[in-house]
Short mmCIF file of C-alpha atoms in Angstrom, two decimals:
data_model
loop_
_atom_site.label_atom_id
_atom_site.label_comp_id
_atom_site.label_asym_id
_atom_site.label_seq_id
_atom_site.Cartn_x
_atom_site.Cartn_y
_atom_site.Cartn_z
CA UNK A 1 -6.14 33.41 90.86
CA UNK A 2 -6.62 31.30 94.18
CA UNK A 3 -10.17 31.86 96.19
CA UNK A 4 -10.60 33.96 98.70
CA UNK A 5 -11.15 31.97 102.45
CA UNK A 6 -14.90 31.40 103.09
CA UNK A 7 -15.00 33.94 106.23
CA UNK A 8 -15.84 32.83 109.03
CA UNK A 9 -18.67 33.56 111.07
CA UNK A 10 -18.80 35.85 114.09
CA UNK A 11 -20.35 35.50 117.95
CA UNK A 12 -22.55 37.66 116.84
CA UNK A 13 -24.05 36.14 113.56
CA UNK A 14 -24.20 32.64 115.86
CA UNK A 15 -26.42 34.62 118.53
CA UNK A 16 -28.28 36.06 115.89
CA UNK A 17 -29.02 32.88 114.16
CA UNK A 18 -29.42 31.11 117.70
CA UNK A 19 -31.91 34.03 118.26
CA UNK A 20 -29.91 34.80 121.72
CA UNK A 21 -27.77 37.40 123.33
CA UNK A 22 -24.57 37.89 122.13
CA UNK A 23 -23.49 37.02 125.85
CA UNK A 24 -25.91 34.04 126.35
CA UNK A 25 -24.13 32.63 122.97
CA UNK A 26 -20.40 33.87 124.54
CA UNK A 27 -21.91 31.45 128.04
CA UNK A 28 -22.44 28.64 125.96
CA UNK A 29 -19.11 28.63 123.49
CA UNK A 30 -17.06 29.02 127.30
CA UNK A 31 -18.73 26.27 128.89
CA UNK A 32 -20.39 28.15 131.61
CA UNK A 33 -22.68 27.00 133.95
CA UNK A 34 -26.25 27.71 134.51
CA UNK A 35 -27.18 28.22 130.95
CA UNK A 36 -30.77 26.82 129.72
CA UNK A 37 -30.64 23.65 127.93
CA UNK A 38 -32.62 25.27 125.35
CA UNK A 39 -30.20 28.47 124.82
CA UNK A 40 -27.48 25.61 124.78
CA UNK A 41 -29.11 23.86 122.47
CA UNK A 42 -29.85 26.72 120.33
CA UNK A 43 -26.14 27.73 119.57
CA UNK A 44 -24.87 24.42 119.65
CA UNK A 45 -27.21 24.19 117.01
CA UNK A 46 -26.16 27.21 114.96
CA UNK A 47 -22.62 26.56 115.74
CA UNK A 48 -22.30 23.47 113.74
CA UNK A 49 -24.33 24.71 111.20
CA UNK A 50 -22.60 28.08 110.36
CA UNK A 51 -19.04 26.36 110.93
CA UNK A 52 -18.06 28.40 113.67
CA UNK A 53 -15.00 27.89 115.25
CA UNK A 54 -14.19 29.74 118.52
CA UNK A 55 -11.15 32.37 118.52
CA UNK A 56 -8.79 30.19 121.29
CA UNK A 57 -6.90 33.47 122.01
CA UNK A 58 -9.87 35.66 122.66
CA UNK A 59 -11.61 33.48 124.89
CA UNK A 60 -8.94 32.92 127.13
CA UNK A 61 -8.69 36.46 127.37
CA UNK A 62 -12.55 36.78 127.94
CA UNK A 63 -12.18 33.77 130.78
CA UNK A 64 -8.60 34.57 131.75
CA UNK A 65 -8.12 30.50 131.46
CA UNK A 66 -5.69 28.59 129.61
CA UNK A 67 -6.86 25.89 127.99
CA UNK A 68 -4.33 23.31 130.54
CA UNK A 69 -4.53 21.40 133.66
CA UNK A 70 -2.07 20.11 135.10
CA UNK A 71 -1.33 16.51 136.38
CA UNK A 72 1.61 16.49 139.27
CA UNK A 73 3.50 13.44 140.33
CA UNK A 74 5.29 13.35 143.00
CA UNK A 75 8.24 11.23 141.72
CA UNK A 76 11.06 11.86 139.47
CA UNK A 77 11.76 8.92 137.08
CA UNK A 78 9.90 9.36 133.33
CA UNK A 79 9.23 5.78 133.63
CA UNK A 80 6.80 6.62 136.12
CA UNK A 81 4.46 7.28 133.07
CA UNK A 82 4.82 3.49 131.98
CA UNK A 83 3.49 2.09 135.33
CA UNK A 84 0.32 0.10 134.52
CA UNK A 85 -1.18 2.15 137.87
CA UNK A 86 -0.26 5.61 136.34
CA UNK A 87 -0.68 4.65 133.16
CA UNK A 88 -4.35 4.09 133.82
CA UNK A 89 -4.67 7.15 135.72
CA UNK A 90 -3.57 9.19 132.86
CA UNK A 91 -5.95 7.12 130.52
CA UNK A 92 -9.37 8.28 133.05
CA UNK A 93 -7.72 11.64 133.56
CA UNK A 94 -7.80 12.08 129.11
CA UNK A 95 -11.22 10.16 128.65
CA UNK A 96 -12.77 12.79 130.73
CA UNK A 97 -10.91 15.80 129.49
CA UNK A 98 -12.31 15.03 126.30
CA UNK A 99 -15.63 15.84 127.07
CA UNK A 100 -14.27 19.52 127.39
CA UNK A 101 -11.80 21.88 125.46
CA UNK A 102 -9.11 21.69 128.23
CA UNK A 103 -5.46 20.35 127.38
CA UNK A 104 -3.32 17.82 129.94
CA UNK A 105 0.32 18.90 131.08
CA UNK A 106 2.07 15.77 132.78
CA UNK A 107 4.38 17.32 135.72
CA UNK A 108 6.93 15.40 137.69
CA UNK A 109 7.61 17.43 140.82
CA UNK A 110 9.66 15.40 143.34
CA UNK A 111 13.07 17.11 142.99
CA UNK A 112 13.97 20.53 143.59
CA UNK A 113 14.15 21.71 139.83
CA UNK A 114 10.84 20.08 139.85
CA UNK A 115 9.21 21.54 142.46
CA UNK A 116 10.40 25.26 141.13
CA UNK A 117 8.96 24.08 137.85
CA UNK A 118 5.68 23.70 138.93
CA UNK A 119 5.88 26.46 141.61
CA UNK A 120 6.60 29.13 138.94
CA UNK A 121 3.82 27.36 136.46
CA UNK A 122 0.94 27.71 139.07
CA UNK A 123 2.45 31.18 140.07
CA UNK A 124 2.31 32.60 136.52
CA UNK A 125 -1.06 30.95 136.29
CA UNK A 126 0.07 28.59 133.35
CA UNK A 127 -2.77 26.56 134.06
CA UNK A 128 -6.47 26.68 134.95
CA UNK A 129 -6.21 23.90 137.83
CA UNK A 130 -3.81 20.97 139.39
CA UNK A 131 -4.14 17.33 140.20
CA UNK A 132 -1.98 15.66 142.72
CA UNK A 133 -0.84 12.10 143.28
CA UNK A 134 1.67 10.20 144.88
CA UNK A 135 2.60 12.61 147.69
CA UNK A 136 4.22 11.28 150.81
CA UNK A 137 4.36 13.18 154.65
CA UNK A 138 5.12 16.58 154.69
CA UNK A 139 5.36 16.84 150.81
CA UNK A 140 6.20 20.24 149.71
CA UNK A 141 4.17 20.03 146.96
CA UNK A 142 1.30 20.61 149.46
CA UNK A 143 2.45 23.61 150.28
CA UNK A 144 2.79 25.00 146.51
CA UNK A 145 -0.70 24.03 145.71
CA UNK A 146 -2.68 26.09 148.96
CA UNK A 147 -0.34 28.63 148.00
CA UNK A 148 -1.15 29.18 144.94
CA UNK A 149 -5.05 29.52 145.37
CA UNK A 150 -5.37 27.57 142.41
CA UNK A 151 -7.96 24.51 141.64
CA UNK A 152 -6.83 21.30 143.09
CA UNK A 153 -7.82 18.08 143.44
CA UNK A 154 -6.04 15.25 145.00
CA UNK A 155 -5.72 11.48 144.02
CA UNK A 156 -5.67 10.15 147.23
CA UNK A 157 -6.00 11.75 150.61
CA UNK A 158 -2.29 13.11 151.52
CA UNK A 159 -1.02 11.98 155.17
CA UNK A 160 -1.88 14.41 157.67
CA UNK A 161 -4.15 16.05 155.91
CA UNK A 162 -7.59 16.92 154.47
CA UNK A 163 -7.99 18.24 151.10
CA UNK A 164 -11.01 20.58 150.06
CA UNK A 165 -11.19 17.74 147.08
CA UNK A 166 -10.13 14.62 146.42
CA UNK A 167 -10.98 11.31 144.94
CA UNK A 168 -9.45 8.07 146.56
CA UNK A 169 -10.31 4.48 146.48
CA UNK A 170 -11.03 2.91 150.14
CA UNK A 171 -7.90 1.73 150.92
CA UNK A 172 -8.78 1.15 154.40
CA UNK A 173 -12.24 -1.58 153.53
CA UNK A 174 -10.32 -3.21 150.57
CA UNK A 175 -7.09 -4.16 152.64
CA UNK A 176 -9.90 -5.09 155.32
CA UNK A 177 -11.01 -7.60 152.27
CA UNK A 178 -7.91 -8.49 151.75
CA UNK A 179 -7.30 -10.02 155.15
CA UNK A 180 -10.62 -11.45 155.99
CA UNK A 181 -10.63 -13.76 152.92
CA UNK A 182 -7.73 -14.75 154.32
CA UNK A 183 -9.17 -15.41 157.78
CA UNK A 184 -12.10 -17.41 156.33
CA UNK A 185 -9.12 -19.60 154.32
CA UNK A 186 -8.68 -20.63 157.62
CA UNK A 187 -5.33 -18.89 157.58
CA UNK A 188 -3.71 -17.65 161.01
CA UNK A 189 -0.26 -16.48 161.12
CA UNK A 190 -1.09 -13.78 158.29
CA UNK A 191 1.88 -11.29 157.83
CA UNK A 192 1.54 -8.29 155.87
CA UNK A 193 3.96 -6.11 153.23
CA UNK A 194 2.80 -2.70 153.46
CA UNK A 195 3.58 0.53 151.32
CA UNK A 196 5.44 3.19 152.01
CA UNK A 197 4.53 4.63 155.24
CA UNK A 198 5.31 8.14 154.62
CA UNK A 199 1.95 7.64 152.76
CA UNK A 200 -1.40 7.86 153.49
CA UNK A 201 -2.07 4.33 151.36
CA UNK A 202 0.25 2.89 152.55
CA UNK A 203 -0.87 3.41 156.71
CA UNK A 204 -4.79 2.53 155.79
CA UNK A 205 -4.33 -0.33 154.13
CA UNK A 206 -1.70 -1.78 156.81
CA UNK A 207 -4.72 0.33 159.45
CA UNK A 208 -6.92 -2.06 157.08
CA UNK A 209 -5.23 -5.52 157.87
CA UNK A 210 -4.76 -4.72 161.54
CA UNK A 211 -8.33 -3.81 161.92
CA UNK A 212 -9.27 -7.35 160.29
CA UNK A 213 -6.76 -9.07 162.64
CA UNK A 214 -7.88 -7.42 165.87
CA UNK A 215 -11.64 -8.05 164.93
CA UNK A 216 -11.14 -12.40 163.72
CA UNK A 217 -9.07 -12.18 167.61
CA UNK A 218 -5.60 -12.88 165.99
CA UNK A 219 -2.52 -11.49 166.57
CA UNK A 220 -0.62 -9.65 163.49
CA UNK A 221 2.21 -12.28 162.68
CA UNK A 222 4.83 -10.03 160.81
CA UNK A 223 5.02 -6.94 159.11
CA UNK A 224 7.59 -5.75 156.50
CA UNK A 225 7.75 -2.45 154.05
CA UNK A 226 7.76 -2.34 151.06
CA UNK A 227 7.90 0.44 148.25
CA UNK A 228 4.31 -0.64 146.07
CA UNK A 229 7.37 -2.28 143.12
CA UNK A 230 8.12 -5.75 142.36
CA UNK A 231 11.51 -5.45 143.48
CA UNK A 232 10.61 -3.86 147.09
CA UNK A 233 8.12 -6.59 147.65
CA UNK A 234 10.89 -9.28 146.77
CA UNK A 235 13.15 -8.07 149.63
CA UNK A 236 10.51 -7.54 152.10
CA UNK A 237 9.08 -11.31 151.74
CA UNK A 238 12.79 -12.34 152.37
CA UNK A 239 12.55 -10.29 155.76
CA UNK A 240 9.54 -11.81 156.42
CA UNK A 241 10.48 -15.44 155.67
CA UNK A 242 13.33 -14.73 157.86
CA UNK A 243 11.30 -13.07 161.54
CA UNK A 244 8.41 -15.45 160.93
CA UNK A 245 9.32 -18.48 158.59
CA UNK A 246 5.90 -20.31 160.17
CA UNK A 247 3.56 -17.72 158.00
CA UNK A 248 1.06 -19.30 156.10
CA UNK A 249 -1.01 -16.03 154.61
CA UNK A 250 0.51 -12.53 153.44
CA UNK A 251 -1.36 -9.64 151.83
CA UNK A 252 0.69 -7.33 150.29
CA UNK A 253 -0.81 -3.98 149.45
CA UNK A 254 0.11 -3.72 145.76
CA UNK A 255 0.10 -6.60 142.91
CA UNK A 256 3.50 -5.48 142.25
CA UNK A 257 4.38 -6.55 145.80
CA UNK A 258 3.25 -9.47 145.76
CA UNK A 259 4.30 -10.46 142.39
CA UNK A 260 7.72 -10.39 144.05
CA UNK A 261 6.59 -12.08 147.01
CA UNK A 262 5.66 -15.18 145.00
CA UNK A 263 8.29 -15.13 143.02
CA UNK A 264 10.53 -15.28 146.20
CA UNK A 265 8.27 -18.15 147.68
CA UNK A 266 9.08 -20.25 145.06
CA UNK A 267 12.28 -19.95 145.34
CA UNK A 268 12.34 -20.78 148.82
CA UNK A 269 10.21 -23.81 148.45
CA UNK A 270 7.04 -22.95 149.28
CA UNK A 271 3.93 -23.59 147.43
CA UNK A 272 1.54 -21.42 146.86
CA UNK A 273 -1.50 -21.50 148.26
CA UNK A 274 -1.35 -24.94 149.96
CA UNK A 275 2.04 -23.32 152.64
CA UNK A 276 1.25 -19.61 152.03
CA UNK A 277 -1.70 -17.76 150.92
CA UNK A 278 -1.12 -14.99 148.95
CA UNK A 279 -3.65 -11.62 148.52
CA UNK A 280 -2.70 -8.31 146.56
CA UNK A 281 -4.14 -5.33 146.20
CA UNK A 282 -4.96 -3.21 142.88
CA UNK A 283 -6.15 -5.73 140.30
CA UNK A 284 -3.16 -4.37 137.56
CA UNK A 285 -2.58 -6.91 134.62
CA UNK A 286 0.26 -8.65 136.15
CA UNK A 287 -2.10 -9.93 139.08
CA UNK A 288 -3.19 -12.47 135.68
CA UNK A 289 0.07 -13.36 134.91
CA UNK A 290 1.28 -14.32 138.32
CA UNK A 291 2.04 -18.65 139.07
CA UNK A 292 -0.64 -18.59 140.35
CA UNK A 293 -2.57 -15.82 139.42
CA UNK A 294 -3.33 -13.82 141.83
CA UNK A 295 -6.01 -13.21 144.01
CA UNK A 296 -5.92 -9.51 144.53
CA UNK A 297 -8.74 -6.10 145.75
CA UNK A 298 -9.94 -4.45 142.93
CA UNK A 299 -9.90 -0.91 142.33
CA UNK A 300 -10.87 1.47 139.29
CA UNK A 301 -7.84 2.84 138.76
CA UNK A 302 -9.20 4.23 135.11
CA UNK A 303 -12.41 5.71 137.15
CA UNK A 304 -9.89 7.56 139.90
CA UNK A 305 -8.38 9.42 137.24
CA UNK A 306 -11.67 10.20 135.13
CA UNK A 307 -13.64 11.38 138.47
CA UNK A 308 -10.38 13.21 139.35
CA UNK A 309 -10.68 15.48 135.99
CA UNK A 310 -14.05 15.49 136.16
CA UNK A 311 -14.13 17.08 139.69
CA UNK A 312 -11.49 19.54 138.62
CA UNK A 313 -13.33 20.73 135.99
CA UNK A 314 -16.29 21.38 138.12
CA UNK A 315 -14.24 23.36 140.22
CA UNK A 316 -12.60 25.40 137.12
CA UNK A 317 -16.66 25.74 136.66
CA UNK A 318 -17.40 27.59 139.86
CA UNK A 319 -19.05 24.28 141.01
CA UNK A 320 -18.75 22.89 144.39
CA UNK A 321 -18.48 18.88 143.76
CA UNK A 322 -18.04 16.32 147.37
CA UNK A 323 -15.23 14.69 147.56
CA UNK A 324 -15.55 11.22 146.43
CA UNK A 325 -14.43 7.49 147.82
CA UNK A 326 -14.31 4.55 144.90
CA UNK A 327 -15.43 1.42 146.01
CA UNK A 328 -13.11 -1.73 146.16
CA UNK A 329 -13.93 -5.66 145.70
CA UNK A 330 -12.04 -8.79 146.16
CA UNK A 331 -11.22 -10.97 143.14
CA UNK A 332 -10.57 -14.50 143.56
CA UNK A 333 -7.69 -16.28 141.63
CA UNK A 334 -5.28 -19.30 142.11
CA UNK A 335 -2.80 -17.61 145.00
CA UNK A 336 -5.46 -17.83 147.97
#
């Protein structure tokens, strides 16, 4: 005859043995704030003695949460998942929801069936809180998120408008980097490939490279725009060798750019960095593997996504976090 199941033990055995209130244990097991770090303690103390596991269904009935946030992208191609930027968003956003019970649900919500998706997830209150990225001007997904009242914090300051929280990197002081280096290279006729700009990165760090321009009392020598892939930046250094072949600098405001730049300036001839200077922006793995490597602005790209979660769940908690800018530094390789 098979055992009976050791039974488990209640909230109310844990209080007892925390010596607590039955509700001071209950604040504890949901994570809520302003609890003593001795009553935390306490039960966290008689928790993993007595085995005590928590009943899921019951406390999301006790906290009306579910368990899932919610990470929306702005772009509809899965592959979006395997770029090394989002990739290492998604790796911050998961080391931080570790520290806590909550789940991650990866949305894409560009298209129309997307954008219902998510609209009829955050209206059913499928999830306890949202985080954006990628948005560009006048993004409906904007408008889904205020609507629904729900937590939501952005990665990256939308165009046009100013979040209650976000996290971004400073676009606008790392592009000004960017350009100065190139300034102090001696470097003059410095053109620029910019992002997209329907977005808010994309403007500031062009805003970034004019700023530097005006200030060293030069004259911005071309501009083209590109679409932050290897492919975009490829066709936009073609542009650019064509309006102003006499360049000798560009900063391009993603790796990926100007992975594509170089790889056009070799085949037109030009070496790199004794004719053109080259400086990206990001610091992904491919800036290593670049002929040169390249000289590019570093940004945390891991920490945007782990302060990102970490912010929403303050926010989940009733907490009131500031918004937060992540510095950026310039690292020095063979391309300028």
């Amino acid at each position: 005859m098979a055992a009976n199941p050791r039974r488990q033990p209640t909230l109310d055995e844990v209080a007892e043995r925390a010596g607590v209130s039955r509700s001071a244990a209950s604040r504890v097991i949901n994570k809520a704030p302003h609890v003593s770090r001795a009553t935390r303690e306490a039960v966290e103390k008689a928790i993993k003695e007595m085995g005590y596991l928590p009943n899921r269904t019951a406390r999301a009935l006790a906290t009306r949460q579910t368990g899932i946030v919610a990470l929306a992208i702005s772009h509809d191609d899965p592959e979006l998942f395997a770029d090394p930027f989002f990739a290492q968003v998604i790796v911050g956003v998961s080391t931080a929801l570790e520290e806590t019970d909550l789940h991650l649900l990866l949305c894409l919500a560009s298209s129309g069936r997307g954008r219902s998706r998510l609209t009829n997830l955050l209206r059913t209150r499928g999830v306890d809180g949202i985080m954006l990225m990628a948005l560009h001007e006048g993004d409906p997904l904007t408008h889904i998120v205020e609507q629904a009242g729900l937590p939501a914090v952005y990665g990256g300051r939308p165009l046009h408008f100013e979040p209650r929280w976000y996290v971004d990197s400073d676009n606008l002081g790392g592009a000004r980097l960017a350009t100065e280096h190139l300034v102090r290279l001696g470097r003059t006729r410095i053109a620029t490939i910019t992002g997209q700009m329907s977005t808010e990165v994309g403007k500031v760090r062009y805003r970034g490279y004019h700023e530097a321009m005006i200030i060293a009392g030069l004259t911005p020598h071309g501009t083209a725009e590109g679409d932050f892939t290897e492919a975009g930046g490829a066709t936009a250094m073609r542009a650019l060798l064509e309006s102003c072949p006499d360049l000798d600098a560009v900063f391009a405001a993603s790796d990926k750019m100007a992975a594509g730049a170089l790889r056009v300036l070799a085949e037109a001839g030009r070496a790199v960095p004794a004719d053109v200077a080259v400086v990206g922006f990001d610091d992904l793995g491919i800036a290593e593997r670049t002929d040169p490597p390249l000289t590019t602005v570093h940004q945390s790209i891991q920490s945007l996504g782990r302060e990102m979660a970490r912010m929403l769940v303050a926010v989940i908690a009733g907490q009131e976090p500031a918004s937060l800018i992540l510095p950026t530094r310039l690292v020095r390789r063979g391309s300028a």
